[in-house]
Structure formats: C-alpha cells, structure tokens
Short mmCIF file of C-alpha atoms in Angstrom, two decimals:
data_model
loop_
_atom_site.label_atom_id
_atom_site.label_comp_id
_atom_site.label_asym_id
_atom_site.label_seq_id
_atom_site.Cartn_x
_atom_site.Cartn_y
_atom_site.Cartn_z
CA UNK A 1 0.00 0.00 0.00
CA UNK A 2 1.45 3.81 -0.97
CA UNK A 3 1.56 6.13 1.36
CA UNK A 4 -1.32 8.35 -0.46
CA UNK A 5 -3.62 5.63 -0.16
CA UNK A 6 -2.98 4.83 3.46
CA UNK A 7 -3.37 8.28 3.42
CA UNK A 8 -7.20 8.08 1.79
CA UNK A 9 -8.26 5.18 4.23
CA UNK A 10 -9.98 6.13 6.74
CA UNK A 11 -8.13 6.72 9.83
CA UNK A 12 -8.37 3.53 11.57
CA UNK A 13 -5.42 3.83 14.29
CA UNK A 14 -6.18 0.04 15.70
CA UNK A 15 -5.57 -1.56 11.63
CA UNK A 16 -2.76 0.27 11.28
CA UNK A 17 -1.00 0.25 14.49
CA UNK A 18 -1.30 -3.72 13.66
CA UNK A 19 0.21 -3.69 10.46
CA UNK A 20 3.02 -1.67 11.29
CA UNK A 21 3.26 -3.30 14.62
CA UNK A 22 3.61 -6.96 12.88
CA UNK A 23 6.11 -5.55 9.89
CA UNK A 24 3.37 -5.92 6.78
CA UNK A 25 2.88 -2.13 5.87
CA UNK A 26 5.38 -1.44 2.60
CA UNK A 27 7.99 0.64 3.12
CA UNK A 28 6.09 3.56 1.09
CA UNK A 29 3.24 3.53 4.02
CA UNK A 30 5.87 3.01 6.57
CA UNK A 31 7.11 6.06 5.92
CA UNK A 32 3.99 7.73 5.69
CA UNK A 33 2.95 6.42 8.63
CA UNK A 34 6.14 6.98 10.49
CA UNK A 35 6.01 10.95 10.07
CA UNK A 36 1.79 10.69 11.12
CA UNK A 37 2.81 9.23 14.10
CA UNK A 38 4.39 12.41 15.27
CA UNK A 39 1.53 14.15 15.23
CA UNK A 40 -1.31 11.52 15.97
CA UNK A 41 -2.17 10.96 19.58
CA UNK A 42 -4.14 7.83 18.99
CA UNK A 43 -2.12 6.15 16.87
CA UNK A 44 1.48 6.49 18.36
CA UNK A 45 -0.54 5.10 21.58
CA UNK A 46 -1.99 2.28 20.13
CA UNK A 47 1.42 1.58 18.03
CA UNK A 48 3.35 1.99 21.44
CA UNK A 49 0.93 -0.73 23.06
CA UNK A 50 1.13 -2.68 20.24
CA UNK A 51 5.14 -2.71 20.28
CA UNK A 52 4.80 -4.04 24.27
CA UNK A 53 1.91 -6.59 23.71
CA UNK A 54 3.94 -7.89 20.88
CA UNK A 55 7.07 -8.53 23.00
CA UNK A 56 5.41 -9.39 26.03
CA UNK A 57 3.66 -12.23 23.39
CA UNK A 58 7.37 -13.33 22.40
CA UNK A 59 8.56 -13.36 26.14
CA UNK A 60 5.95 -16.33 27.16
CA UNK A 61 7.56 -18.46 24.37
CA UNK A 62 8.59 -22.07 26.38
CA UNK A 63 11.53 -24.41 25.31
CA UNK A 64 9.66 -27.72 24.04
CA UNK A 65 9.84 -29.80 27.33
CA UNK A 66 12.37 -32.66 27.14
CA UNK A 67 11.15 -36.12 26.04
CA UNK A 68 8.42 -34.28 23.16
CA UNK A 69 10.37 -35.03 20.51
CA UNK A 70 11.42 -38.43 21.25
CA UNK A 71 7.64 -39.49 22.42
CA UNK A 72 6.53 -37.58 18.95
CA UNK A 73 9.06 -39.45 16.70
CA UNK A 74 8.45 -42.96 18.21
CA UNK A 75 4.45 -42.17 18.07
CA UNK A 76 5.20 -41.78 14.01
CA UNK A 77 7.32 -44.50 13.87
CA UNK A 78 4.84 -46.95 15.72
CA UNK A 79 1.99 -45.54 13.47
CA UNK A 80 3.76 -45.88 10.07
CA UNK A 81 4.96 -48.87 11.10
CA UNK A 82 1.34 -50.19 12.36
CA UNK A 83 -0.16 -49.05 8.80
CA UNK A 84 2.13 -50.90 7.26
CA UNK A 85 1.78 -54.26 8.76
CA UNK A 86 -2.33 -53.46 8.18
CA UNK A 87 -1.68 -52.66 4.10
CA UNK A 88 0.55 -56.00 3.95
CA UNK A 89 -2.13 -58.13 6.29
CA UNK A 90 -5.11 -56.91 4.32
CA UNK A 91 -3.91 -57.53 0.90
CA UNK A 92 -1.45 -60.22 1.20
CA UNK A 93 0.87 -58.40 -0.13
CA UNK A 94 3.21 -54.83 0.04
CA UNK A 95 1.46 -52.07 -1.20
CA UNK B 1 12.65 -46.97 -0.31
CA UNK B 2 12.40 -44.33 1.91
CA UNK B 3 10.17 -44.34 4.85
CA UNK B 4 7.21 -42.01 4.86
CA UNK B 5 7.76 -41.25 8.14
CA UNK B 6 11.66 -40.59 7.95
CA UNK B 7 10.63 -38.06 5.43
CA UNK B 8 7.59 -36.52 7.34
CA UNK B 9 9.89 -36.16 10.45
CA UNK B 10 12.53 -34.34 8.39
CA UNK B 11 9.61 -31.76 6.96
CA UNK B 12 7.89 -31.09 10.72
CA UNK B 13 10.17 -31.75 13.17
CA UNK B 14 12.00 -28.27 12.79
CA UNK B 15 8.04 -26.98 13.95
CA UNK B 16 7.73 -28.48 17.17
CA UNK B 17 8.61 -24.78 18.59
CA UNK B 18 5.56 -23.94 16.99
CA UNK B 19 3.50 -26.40 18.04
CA UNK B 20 4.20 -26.66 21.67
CA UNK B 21 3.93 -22.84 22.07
CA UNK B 22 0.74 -23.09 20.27
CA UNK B 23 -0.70 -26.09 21.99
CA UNK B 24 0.50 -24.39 25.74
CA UNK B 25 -1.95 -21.55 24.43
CA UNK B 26 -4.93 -23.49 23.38
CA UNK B 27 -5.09 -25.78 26.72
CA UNK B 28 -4.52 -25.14 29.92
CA UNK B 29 -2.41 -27.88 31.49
CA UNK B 30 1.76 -28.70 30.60
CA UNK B 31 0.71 -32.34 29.97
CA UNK B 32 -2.34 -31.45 28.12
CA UNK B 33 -0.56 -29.31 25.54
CA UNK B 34 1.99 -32.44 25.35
CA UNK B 35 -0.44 -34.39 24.49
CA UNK B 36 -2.04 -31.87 22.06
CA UNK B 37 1.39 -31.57 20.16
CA UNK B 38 1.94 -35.20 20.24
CA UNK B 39 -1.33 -36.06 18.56
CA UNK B 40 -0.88 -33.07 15.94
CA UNK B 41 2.07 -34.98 14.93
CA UNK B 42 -0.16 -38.01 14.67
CA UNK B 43 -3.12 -36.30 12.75
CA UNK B 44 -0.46 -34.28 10.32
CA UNK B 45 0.88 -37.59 9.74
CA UNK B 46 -1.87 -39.79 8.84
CA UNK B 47 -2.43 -36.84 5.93
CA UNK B 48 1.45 -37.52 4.70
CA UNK B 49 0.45 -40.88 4.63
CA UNK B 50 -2.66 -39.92 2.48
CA UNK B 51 -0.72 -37.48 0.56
CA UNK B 52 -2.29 -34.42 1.77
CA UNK B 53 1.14 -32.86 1.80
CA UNK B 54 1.42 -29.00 2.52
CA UNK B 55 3.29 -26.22 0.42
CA UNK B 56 4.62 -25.09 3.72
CA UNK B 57 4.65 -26.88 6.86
CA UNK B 58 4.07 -23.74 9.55
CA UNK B 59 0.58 -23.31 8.93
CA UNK B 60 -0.49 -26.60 7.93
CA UNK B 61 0.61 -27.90 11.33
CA UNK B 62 -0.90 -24.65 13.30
CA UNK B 63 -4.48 -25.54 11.60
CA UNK B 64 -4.45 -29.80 12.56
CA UNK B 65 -3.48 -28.00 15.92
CA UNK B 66 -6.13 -25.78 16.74
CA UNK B 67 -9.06 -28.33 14.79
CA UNK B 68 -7.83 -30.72 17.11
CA UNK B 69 -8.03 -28.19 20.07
CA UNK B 70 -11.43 -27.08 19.08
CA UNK B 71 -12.57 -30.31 18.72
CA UNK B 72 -11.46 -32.58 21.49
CA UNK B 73 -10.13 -30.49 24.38
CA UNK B 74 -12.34 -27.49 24.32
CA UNK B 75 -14.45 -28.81 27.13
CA UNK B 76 -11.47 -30.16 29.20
CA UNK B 77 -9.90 -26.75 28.83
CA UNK B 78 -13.05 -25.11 30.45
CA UNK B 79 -11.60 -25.64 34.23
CA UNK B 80 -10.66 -22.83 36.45
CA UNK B 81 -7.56 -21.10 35.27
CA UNK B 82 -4.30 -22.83 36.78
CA UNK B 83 -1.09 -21.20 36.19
CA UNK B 84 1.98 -23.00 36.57
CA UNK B 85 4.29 -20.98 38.93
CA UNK B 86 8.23 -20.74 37.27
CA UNK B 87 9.90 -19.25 40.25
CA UNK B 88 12.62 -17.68 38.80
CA UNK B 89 11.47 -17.08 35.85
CA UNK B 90 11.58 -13.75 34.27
CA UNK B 91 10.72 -11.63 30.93
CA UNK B 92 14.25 -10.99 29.87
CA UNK B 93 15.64 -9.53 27.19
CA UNK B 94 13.17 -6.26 26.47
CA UNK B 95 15.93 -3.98 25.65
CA UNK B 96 13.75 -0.79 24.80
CA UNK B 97 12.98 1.55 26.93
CA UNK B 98 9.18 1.01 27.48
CA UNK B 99 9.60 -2.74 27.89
CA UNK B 100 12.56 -2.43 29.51
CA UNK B 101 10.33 -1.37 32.89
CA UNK B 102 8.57 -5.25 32.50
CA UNK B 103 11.65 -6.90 33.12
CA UNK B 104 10.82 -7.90 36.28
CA UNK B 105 7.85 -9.10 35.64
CA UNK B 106 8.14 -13.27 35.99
CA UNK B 107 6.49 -15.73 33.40
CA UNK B 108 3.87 -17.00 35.50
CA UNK B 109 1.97 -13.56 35.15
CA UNK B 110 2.26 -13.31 31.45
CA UNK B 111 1.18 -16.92 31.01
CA UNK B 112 -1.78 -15.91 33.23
CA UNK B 113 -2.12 -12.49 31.25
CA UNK B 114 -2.52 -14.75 28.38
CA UNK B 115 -4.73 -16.77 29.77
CA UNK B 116 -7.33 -13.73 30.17
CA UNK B 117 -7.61 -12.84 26.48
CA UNK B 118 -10.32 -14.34 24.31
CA UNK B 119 -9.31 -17.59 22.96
CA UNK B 120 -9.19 -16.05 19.11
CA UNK B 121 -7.06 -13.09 20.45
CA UNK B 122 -4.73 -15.69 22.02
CA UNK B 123 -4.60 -17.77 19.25
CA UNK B 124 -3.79 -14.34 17.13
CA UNK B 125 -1.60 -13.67 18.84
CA UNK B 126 0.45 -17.26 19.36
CA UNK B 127 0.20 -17.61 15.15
CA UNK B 128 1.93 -14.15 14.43
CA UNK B 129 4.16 -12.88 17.44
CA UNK B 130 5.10 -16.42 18.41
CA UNK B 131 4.80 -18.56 15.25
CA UNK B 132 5.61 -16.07 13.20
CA UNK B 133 3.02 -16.25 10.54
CA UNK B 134 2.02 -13.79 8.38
CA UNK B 135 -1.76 -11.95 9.19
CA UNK B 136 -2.10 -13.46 5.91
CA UNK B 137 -1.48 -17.51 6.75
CA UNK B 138 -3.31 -16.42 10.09
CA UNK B 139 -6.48 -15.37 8.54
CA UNK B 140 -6.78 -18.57 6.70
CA UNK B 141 -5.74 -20.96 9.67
CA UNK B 142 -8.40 -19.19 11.68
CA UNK B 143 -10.83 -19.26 8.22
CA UNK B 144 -11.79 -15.57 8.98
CA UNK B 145 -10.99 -12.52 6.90
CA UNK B 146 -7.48 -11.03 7.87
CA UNK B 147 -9.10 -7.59 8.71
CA UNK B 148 -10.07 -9.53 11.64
CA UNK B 149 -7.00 -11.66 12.82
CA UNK B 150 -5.34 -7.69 12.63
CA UNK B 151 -8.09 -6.35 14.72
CA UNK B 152 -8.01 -9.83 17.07
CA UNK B 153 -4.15 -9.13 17.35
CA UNK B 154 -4.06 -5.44 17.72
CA UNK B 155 -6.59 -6.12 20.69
CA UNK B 156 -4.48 -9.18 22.28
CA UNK B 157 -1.66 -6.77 21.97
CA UNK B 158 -3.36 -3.92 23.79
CA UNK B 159 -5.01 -6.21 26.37
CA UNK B 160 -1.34 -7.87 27.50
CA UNK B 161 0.16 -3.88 27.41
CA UNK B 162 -2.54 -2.56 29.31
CA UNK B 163 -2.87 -5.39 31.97
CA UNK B 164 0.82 -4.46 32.81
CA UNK B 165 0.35 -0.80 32.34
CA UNK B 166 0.20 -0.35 36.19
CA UNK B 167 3.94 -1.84 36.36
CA UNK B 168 5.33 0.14 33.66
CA UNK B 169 3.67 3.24 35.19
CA UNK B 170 5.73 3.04 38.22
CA UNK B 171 8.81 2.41 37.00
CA UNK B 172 8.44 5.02 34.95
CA UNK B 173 8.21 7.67 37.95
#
C-alpha cells in the first residue's frame, strides 16, 4: 500500500498500528505512517501498546519440554509402522 | 525406499517450537498441551500418509493443531484457570525503553495475562508474534478474513500492554 492511499483510508489507528506493529505495511506507508505518528495521539498510543503486547507475546515463548520429541518421533514411527503391517495383512501383499 | 515417516519427520520436526507454544496456548495444562502436540504430529501424519502434503509446513501444522483443540479439548480446557508458577522465571531480554520497565515481571503472570484474552485473540496472537506467521497464513488458519485476525491481534496486543500498564507506570516515575 502507498503512502497516499494509506493516506485516503480512513483513519483507523487500531488496523494500522497492527500492520506496522507486525512488519506488513510497505515501506512507502511506513514512511507515511512513520512521520503521522508524530503528530497523531491515537495512533502512536496504540502503536506503542502494540510494540509491548507484541514482546510481552514473544517473552511467554517455552523451550519444548524434554522427552516431546522423542515421544513424537516414536508415536510416528509406531503408526507408520502399524499401517504398514495393516496394508501388507489386508492384501497379502506390500502395497 | 524411503520411509514415509523418515521423510515426514525431516519436513515437521523443525516446527515443534511452533506447536508446543501453540498447543501451551490453546489448553490449559503442561501435559495437556503435550499431548495436544503429540497427537498433531499423529493427525499431520496420517495426511502424509494420504498425501495431503502442505506447500509449507508452519501453517499446515498450526491448523491440525487448533481443529484438534477445538474439537477434542475445548471442554477439558473449560476448568478454572491454573497457572503453573516458574519461580525464577523472568521476561528478559526487552531492551527498549518502554519494555525495559517489564523486566521484572516473571512468566507465571504473562502466562496468566494470556490466559485472560479471548481464545481467538490468544490464538492471534500465538500464530503471528510467536509462530511467526504472516496476518495473511493467520487469517486462513483461523478461516476468517485477515481484517479480523489484525483487529483480534491489535486487541491481544493492547489487552497484555494494558494489563501491565500499572507496572510500567511506576517504574516510569
């Protein structure tokens, strides 16, 4: 999106404090937007609650406990394995 | 010949991140959201077997994931709210100056933050900021326009900011 038709939206702080927030506005809006921002109340506050939502969000990531992967590879194993034996059973032979 | 499942292992494994984060969000319990990931794996790969096969693995995973949720341990997940206490545990590295004042903040509180939004404004949230979707890929895991998933994150966003606000307030003085 250009700046001049970011600029002919309508002024929707929350949409665009999301979008800038999250990286997708093009660098022609950015800029745009950028220089508004000085001058807008509402949407430096909603950008500068968006910036500390979003890294508060990143902060509760968790490390995969240890054991997941193992339990999820043998699960896969045992079930490809288990299909397997049921295609060979059923038709006699190796699919 | 090579194994299906050596090759589906290969594709997904590198998304268990993903999946764990977003399982921890859509149940309540540590073993629950185990088990959640666990039979994602299971689900995505009875579809490799089928040859449902993605063109990228992120969101195809992130969708079994939260159909599973939806479908099998929504009404398990409707218990009181239990937060798991990490003593020691804090929000490090905010290196700005507005979420610098959080640092102190421990994990338990944001988990619990979490834990207050709307389940679509957590699950928003968990597929962009954590997953690192696009709004985009978000819109369609969640099968709802992407003016929404921006308006559902925006609002997840504000809601974990403001809930703090109070903190950052007085450090700030």
């Amino acid at each position: 999106m250009s700046g001049l038709r970011m600029r002919l939206r309508r002024h929707d702080p929350e949409r665009s404090a999301a979008e800038y927030v999250s990286g997708e506005l093009p660098r022609r809006a950015v800029r745009w937007f950028e220089s508004h921002l000085l001058d807008c109340e509402d949407c430096w506050r909603e950008v500068l609650l968006g910036r500390i939502g979003r890294t508060l969000a990143e902060d509760v990531r968790e490390p995969v406990p240890v054991g997941l992967r193992d339990r999820v590879r043998a699960t896969v194993h045992l079930a490809g394995g288990s299909r397997r034996t049921r295609d060979i059973g059923s038709s006699g032979e190796e699919r | 010949m090579t194994n299906d499942h050596d090759a589906f292992l290969r594709a997904t494994m590198g998304c268990m991140d993903l999946v764990y984060n977003l399982s921890r969000r859509l149940v309540r319990g540590r073993e629950e959201a185990e088990d959640l990931a666990q039979d994602t794996y299971l689900a995505a790969f009875r579809a490799w077997q089928d040859h449902r096969r993605p063109r990228r693995v992120e969101p195809w995973l992130a969708t079994i994931c939260l159909n599973l949720a939806r479908s099998r341990y929504r009404a398990r997940s409707r218990r009181p709210i239990e937060v798991e206490l990490e003593e020691g545990a804090t929000a490090a590295g905010l290196d700005d100056p507005e979420t610098a004042a959080l640092a102190s903040l421990d994990r338990a509180a944001l988990h619990a933050a979490m834990w207050r939004l709307s389940e679509e404004q957590r699950v928003a949230i968990t597929l962009v900021d954590l997953a690192g979707l696009s709004t985009a890929e978000a819109a369609k895991v969640m099968d709802t326009p992407r003016g929404t998933v921006l308006s559902r994150l925006h609002r997840g966003r504000r809601a974990l900011a403001e809930l703090l606000e109070d903190t950052i307030q007085e450090v700030e003085r």
